[in-house]
Short mmCIF file of C-alpha atoms and ligand atoms in Angstrom, two decimals:
data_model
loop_
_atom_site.label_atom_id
_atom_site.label_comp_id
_atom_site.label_asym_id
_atom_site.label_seq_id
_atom_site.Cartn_x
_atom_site.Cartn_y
_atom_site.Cartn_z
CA UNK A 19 23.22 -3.79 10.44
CA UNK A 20 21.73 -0.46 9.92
CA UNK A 21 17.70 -2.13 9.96
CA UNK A 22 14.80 0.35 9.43
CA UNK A 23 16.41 3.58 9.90
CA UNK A 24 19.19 3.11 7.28
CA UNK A 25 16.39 1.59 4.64
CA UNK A 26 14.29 5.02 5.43
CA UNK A 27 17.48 7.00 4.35
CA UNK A 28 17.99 5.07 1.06
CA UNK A 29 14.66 6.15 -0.44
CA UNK A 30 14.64 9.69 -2.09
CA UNK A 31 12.47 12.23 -1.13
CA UNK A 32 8.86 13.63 -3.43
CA UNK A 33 10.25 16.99 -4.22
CA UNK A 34 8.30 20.17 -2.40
CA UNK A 35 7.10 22.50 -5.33
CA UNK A 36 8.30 25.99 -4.99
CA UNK A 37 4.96 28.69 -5.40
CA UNK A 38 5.37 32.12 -6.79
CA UNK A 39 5.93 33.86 -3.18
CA UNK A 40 8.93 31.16 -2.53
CA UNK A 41 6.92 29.32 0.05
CA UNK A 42 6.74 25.79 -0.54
CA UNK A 43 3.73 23.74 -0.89
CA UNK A 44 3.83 20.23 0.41
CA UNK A 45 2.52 17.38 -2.48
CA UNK A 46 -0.75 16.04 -1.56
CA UNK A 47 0.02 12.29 -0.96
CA UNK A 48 -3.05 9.30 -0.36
CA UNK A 49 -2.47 5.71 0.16
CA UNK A 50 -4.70 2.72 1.58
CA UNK A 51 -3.60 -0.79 2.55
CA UNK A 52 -6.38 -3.28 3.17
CA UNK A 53 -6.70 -4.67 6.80
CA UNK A 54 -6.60 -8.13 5.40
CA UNK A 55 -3.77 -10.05 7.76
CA UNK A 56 -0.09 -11.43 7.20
CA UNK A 57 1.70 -8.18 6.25
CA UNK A 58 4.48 -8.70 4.78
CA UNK A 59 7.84 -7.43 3.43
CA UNK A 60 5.90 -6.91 -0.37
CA UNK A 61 3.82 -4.61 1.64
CA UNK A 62 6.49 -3.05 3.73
CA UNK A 63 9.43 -2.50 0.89
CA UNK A 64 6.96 -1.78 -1.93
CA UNK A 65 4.14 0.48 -0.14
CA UNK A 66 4.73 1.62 3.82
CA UNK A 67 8.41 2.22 3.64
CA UNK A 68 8.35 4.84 0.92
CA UNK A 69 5.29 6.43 2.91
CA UNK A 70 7.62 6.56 6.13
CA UNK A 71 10.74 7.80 4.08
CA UNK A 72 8.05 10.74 2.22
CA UNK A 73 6.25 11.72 4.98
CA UNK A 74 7.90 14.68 6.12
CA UNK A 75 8.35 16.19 2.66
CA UNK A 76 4.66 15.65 1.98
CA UNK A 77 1.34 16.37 2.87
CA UNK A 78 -0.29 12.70 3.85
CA UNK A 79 -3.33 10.63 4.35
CA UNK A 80 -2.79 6.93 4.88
CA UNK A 81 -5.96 5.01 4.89
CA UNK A 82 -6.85 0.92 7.05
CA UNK A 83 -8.75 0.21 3.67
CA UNK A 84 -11.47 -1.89 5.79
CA UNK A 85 -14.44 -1.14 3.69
CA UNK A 86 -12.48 -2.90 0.89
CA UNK A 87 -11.83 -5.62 2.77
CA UNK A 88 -15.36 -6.48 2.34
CA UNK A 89 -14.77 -7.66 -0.77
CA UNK A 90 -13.97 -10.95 0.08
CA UNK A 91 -15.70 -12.67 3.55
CA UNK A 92 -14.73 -11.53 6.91
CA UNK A 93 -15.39 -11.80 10.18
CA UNK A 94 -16.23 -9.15 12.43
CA UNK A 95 -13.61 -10.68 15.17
CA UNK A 96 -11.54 -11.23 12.14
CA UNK A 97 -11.42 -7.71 11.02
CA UNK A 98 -11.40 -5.89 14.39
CA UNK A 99 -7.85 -7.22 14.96
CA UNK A 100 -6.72 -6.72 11.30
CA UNK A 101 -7.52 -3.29 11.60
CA UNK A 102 -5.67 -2.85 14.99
CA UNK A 103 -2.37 -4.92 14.16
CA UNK A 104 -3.02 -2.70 10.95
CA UNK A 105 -2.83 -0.04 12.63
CA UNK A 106 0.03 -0.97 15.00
CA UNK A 107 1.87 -2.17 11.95
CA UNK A 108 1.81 1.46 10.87
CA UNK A 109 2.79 3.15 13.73
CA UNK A 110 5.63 1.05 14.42
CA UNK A 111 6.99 0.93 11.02
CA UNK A 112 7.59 4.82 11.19
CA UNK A 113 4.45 7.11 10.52
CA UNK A 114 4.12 9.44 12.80
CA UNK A 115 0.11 10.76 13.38
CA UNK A 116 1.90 15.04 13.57
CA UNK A 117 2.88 14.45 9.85
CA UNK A 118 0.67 12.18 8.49
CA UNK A 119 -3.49 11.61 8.90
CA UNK A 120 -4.07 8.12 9.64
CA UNK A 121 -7.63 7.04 9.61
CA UNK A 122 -9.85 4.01 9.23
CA UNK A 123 -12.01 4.58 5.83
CA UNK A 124 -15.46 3.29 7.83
CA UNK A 125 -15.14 6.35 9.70
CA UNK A 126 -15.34 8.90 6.92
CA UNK A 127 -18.57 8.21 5.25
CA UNK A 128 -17.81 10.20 2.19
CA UNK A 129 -15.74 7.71 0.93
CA UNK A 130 -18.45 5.11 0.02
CA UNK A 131 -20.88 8.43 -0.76
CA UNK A 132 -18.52 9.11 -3.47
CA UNK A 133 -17.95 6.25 -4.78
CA UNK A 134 -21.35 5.70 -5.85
CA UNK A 135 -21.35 9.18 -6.99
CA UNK A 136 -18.16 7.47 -9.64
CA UNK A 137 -20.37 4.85 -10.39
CA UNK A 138 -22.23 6.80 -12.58
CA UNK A 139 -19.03 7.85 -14.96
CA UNK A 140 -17.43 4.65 -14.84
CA UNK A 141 -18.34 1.99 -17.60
CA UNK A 142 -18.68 -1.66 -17.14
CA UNK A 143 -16.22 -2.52 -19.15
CA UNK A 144 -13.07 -0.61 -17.32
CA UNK A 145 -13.84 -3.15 -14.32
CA UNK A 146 -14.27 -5.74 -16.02
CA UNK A 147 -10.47 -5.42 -17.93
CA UNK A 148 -9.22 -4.83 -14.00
CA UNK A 149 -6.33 -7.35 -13.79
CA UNK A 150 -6.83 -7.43 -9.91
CA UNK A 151 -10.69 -8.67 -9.97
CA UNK A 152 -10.03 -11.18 -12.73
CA UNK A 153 -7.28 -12.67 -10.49
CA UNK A 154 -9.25 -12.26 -7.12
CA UNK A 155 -12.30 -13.70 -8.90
CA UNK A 156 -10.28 -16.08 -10.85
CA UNK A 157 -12.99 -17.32 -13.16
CA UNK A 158 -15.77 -17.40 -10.54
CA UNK A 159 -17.34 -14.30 -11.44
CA UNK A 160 -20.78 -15.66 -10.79
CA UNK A 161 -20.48 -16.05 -7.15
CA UNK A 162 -17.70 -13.12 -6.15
CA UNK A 163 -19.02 -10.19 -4.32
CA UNK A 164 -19.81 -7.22 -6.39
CA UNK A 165 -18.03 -5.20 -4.25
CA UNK A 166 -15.21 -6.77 -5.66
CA UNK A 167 -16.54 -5.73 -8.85
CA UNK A 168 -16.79 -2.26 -7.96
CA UNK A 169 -13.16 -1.90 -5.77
CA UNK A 170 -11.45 -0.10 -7.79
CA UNK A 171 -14.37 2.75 -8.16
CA UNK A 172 -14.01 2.91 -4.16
CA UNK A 173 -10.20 3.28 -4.63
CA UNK A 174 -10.78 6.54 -7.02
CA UNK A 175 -12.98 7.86 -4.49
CA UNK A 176 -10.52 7.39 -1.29
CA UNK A 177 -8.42 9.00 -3.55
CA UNK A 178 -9.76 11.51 -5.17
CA UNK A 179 -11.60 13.12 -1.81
CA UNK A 180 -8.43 14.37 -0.86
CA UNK A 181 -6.89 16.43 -4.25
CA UNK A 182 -4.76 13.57 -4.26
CA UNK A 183 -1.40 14.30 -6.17
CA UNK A 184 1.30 11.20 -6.10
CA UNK A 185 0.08 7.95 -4.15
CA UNK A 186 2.66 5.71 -3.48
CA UNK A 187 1.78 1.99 -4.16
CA UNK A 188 3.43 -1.27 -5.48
CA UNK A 189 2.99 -1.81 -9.33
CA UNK A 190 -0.13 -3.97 -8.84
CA UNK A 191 -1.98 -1.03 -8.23
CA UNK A 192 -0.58 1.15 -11.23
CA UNK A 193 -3.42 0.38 -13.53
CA UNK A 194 -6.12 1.12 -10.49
CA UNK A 195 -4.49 4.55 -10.36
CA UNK A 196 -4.47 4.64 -14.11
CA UNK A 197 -8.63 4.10 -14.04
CA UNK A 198 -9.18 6.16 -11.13
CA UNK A 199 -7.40 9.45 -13.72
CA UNK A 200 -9.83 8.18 -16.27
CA UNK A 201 -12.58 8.23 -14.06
CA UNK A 202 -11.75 12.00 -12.67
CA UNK A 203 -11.05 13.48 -16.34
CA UNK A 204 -14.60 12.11 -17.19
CA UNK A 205 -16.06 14.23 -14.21
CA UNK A 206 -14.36 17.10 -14.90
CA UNK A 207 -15.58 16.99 -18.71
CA UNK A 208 -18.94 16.21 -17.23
CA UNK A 209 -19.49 18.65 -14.18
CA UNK A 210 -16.56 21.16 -14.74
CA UNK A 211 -13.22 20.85 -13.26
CA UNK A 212 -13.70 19.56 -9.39
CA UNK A 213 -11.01 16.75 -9.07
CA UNK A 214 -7.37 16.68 -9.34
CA UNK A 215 -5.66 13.94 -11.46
CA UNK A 216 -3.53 11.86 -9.15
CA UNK A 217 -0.18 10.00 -10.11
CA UNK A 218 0.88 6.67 -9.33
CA UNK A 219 4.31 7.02 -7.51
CA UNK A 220 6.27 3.53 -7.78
CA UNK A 221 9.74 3.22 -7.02
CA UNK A 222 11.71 1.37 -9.33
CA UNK A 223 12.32 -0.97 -6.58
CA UNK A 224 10.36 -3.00 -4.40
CA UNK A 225 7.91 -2.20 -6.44
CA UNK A 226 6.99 -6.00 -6.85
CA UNK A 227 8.46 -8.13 -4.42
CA UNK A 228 8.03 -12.39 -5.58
CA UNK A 229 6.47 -14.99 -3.14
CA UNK A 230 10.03 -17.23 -1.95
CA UNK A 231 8.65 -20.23 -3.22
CA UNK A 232 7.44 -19.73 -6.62
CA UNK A 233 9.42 -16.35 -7.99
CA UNK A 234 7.31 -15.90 -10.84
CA UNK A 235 3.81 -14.81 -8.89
CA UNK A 236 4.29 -11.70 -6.94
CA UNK A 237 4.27 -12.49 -2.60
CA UNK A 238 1.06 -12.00 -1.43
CA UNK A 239 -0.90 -12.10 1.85
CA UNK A 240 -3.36 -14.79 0.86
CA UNK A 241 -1.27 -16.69 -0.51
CA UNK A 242 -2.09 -20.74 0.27
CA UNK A 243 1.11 -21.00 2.18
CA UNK A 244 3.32 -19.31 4.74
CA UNK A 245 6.56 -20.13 3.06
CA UNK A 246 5.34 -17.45 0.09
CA UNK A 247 5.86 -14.87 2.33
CA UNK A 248 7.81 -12.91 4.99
CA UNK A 249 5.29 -11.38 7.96
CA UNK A 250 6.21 -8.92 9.43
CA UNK A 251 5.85 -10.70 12.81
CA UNK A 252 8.04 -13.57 11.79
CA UNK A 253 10.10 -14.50 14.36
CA UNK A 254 13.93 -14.47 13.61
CA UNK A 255 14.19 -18.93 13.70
CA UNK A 256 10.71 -18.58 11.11
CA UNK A 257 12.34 -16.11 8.73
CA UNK A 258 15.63 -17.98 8.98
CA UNK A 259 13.65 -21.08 7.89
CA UNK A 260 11.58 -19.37 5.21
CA UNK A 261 14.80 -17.98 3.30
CA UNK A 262 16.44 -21.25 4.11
CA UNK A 263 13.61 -23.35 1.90
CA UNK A 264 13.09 -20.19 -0.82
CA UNK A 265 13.54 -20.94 -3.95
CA UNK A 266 16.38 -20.83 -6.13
CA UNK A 267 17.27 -20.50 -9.54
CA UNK A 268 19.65 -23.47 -11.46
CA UNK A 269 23.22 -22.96 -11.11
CA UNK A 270 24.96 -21.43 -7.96
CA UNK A 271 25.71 -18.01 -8.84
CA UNK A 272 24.53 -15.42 -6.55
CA UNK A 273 23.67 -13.10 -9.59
CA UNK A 274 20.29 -10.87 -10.89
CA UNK A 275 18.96 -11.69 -14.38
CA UNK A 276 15.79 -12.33 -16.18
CA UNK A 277 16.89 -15.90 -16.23
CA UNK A 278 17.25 -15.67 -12.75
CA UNK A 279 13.99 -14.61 -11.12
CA UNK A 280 14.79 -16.31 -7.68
CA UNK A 281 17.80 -14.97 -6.78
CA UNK A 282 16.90 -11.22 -8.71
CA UNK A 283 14.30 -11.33 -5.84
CA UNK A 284 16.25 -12.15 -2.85
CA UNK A 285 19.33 -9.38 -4.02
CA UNK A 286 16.12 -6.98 -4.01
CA UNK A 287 14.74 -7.77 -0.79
CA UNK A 288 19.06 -7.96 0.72
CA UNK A 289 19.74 -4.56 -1.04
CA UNK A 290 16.54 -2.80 0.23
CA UNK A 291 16.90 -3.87 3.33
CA UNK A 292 20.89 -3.21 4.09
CA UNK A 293 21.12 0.19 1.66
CA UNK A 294 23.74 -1.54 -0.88
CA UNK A 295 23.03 -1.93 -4.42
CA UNK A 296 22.64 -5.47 -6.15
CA UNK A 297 26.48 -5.08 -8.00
CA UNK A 298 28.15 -5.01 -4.75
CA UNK A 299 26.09 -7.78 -3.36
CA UNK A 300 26.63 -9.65 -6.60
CA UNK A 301 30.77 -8.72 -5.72
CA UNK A 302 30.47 -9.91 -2.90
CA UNK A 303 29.02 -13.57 -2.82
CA UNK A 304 30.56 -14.26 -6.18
CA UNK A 305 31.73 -17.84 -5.92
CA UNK A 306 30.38 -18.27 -2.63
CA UNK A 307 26.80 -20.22 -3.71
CA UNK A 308 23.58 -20.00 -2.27
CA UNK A 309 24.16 -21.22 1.52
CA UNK A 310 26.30 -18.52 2.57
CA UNK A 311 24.43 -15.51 0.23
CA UNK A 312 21.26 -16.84 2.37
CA UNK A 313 22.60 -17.11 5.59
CA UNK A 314 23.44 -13.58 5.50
CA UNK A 315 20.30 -12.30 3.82
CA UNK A 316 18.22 -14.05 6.75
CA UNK A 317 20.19 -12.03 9.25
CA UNK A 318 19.91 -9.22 7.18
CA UNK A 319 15.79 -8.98 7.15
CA UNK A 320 15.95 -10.43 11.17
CA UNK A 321 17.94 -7.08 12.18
CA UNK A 322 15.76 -4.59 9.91
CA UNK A 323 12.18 -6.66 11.07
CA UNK A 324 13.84 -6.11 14.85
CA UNK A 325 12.94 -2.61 15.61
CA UNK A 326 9.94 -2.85 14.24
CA UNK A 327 8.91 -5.66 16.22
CA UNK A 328 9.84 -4.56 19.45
CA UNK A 329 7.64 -1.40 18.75
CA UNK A 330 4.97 -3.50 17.79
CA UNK A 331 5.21 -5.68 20.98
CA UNK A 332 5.00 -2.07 22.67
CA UNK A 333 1.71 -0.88 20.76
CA UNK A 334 0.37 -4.42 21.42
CA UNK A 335 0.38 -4.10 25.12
CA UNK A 336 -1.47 -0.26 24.85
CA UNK A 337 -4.20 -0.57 22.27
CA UNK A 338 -5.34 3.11 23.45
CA UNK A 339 -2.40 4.45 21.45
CA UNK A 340 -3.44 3.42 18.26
CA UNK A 341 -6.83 4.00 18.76
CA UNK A 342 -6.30 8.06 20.21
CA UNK A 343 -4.54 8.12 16.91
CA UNK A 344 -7.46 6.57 14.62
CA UNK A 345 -10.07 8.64 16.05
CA UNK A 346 -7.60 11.75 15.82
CA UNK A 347 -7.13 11.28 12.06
CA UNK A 348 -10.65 10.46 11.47
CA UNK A 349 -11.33 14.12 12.43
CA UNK A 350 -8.95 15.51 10.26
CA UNK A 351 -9.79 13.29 7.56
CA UNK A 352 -14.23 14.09 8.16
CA UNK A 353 -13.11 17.75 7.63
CA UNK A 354 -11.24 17.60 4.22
CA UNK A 355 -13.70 14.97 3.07
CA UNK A 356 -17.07 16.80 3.54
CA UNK A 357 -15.87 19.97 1.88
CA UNK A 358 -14.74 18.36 -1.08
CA UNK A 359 -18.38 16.38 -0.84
CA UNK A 360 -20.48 19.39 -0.36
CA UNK A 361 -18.87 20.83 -4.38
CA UNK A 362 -19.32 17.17 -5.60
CA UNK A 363 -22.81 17.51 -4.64
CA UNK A 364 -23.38 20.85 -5.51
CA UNK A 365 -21.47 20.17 -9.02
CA UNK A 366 -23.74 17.20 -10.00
CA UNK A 367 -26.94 19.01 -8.96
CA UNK A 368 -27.55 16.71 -6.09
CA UNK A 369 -29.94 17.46 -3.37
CA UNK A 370 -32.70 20.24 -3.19
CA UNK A 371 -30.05 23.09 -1.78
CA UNK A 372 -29.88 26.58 -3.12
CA UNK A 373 -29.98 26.98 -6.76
P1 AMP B 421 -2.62 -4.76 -0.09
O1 AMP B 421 -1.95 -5.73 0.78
O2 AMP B 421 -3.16 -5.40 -1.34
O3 AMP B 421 -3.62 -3.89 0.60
O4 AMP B 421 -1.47 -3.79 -0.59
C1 AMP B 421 -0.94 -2.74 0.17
C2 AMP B 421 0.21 -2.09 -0.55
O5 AMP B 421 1.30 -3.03 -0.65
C3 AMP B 421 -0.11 -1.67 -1.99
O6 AMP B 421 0.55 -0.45 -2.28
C4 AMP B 421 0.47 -2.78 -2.82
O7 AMP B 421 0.82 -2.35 -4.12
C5 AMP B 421 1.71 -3.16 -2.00
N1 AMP B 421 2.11 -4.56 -2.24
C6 AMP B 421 1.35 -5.65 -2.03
N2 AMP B 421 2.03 -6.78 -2.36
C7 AMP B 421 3.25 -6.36 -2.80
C8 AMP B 421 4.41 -7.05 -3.30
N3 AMP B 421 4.45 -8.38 -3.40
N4 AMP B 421 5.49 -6.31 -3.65
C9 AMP B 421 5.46 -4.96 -3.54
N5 AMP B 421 4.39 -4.25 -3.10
C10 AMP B 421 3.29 -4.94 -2.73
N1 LIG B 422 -6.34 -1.44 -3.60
C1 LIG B 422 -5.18 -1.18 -2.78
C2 LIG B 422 -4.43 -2.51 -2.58
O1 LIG B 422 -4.99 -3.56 -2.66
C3 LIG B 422 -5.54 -0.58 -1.45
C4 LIG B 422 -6.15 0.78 -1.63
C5 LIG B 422 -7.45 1.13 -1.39
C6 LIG B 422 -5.47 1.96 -2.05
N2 LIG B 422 -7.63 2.46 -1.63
C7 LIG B 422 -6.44 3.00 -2.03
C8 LIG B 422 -4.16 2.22 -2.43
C9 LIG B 422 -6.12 4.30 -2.43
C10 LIG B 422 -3.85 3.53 -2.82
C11 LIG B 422 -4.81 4.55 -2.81
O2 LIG B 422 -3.27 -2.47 -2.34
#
């Protein structure tokens, strides 16, 4: 099995625009993942993997989203170590600190400066329609934090600090990319142009990878049971025994469909992961039912998950790598960040500078 490396080739590449002179300009690319625990294969196939496969074509900053995080209760134990497996998780999946900036937000104080700076020329109502806080706050809007209220306004600042041009995500965040261009057209009409409209960049798969034991809700890290998803730190006998108990559709044909949300989801995750399409897999187990098509497909994620987590038992053992790396891109990040804060500023009037 060809595991991470073959994956990495499968995805294409963002294309380089070409300026006037013939030198080539590297897209601006921004993405965040929140330090929250229990990464997964959603995470990995939809989000981290296309950053990896991208990152040499583009111009990156990759974010350990911990002031989101907030948003529901943490500990400070608790979110220490999410933000260093985080940030091991990153490293050993591929993304490599001389071609991409990777930075905890905490350590950039301009993100949470501009938010609040959004604040003002984002209404109500947009958060409210958010899909994401009326499932995270599933009814209980009284008591939620209202930083939950107010996470996507965070999200448009992370990304608009940087002149943010594609940022890669899983479709659950399309419509927080969506508000965050809403938010920065409003600026611009306001103060003059000062922010660049960003673009959501979703592959068409992956994009939205199902919990194994209930297909129709998408896998998800806090979800109420471990058999919903796939860690990344699964051992090979847990993973085996997680595809094992998944789900499947009635019938026994080893085939994608709309009436066949189960197995659509496992051919996904088995294509991604190997590099073949879904019609040869299809070809392939036709006739031969579910036992042997998920046999195969647990050995399949076991030798893709393997180098990964024998990097990650590496970066485990020497915390001082991730951290030189953290405090590395939290320097490069400071830099871009405060210029871009010093026009905000300066555009809205702020302060008592110069006239
Ligand atoms: P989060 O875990 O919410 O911080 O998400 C980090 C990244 O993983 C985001 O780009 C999400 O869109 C992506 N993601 C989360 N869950 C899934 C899933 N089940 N399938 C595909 N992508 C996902
Ligand atoms: N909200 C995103 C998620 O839950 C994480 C995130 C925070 C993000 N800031 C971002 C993603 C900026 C992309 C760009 O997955």
């Amino acid at each position: 099995m060809g595991g991470a490396a073959t994956v990495q080739r499968e995805v294409e590449t963002v294309p380089v625009r070409e300026r006037a002179g013939g030198s080539v300009q590297r897209r601006r690319v921004f993405s965040g993942i929140q330090p929250s625990g229990n990464f997964h294969i959603g995470n990995y196939l939809g989000a981290i993997r296309n950053w990896v496969a991208q990152q040499s074509a583009s111009d990156n900053v990759f974010c350990i989203v911990d002031l989101h995080a907030l948003s529901l209760p943490t500990t400070r134990e608790g979110l220490r170590r999410n933000i260093q497996d985080l940030a091991n998780v990153l490293l050993a999946a591929g993304l490599d600190p001389d071609q991409s900036i990777i930075f905890v937000q905490s350590d950039v104080p301009e993100h949470p400066e501009l938010c609040w700076l959004l604040n003002s020329v984002t209404q109500f109502g947009e958060l409210r329609r958010m899909t994401q806080f009326k499932d995270k706050s599933g009814g209980q809007d009284e008591s939620v934090s209202a930083a939950l209220f107010d996470y996507p306004v965070l999200q448009a600042a992370d990304i608009l600090l940087y002149d943010t041009e594609l940022v890669p995500v899983g479709e659950d965040q399309k419509q927080h990319v969506e508000l965050t261009r809403d938010i920065a057209a409003r600026f611009n009409s306001r103060y003059g142009q000062t922010f660049v409209l960003p673009e959501a960049d979703i592959k068409p798969d992956g994009a939205r990878i199902m919990a194994l034991d209930d297909p129709t809700k998408k896998m998800s890290k806090s979800a109420a049971s471990p058999n919903n998803y796939i860690a990344l730190t699964d051992d090979a006998d847990t993973i085996r025994r997680k595809i094992r108990r998944a789900v499947t559709d009635s019938g026994s044909d080893v085939t994608s469909g709309r009436d066949k949300p189960a197995l659509s989801n496992l051919l996904t995750i088995y294509g991604l992961f190997s590099g073949e399409s879904v019609s040869t897999l299809e070809e392939r187990y036709a006739g031969r039912g579910y036992g042997a098509f998920k046999g195969d497909l647990a050995e399949v994620v076991v030798d893709a998950l393997a180098p990964i987590q024998r990097r990650l038992v590496e970066l485990a053992a020497d915390p001082d790598v991730a951290r030189r790396v953290l405090a590395g891109g939290a320097e490069r990040a400071r830099e871009r960040a405060s210029a871009k804060m010093e026009i905000v500023r300066n555009r809205m009037g702020l302060g008592f500078g110069p006239p």
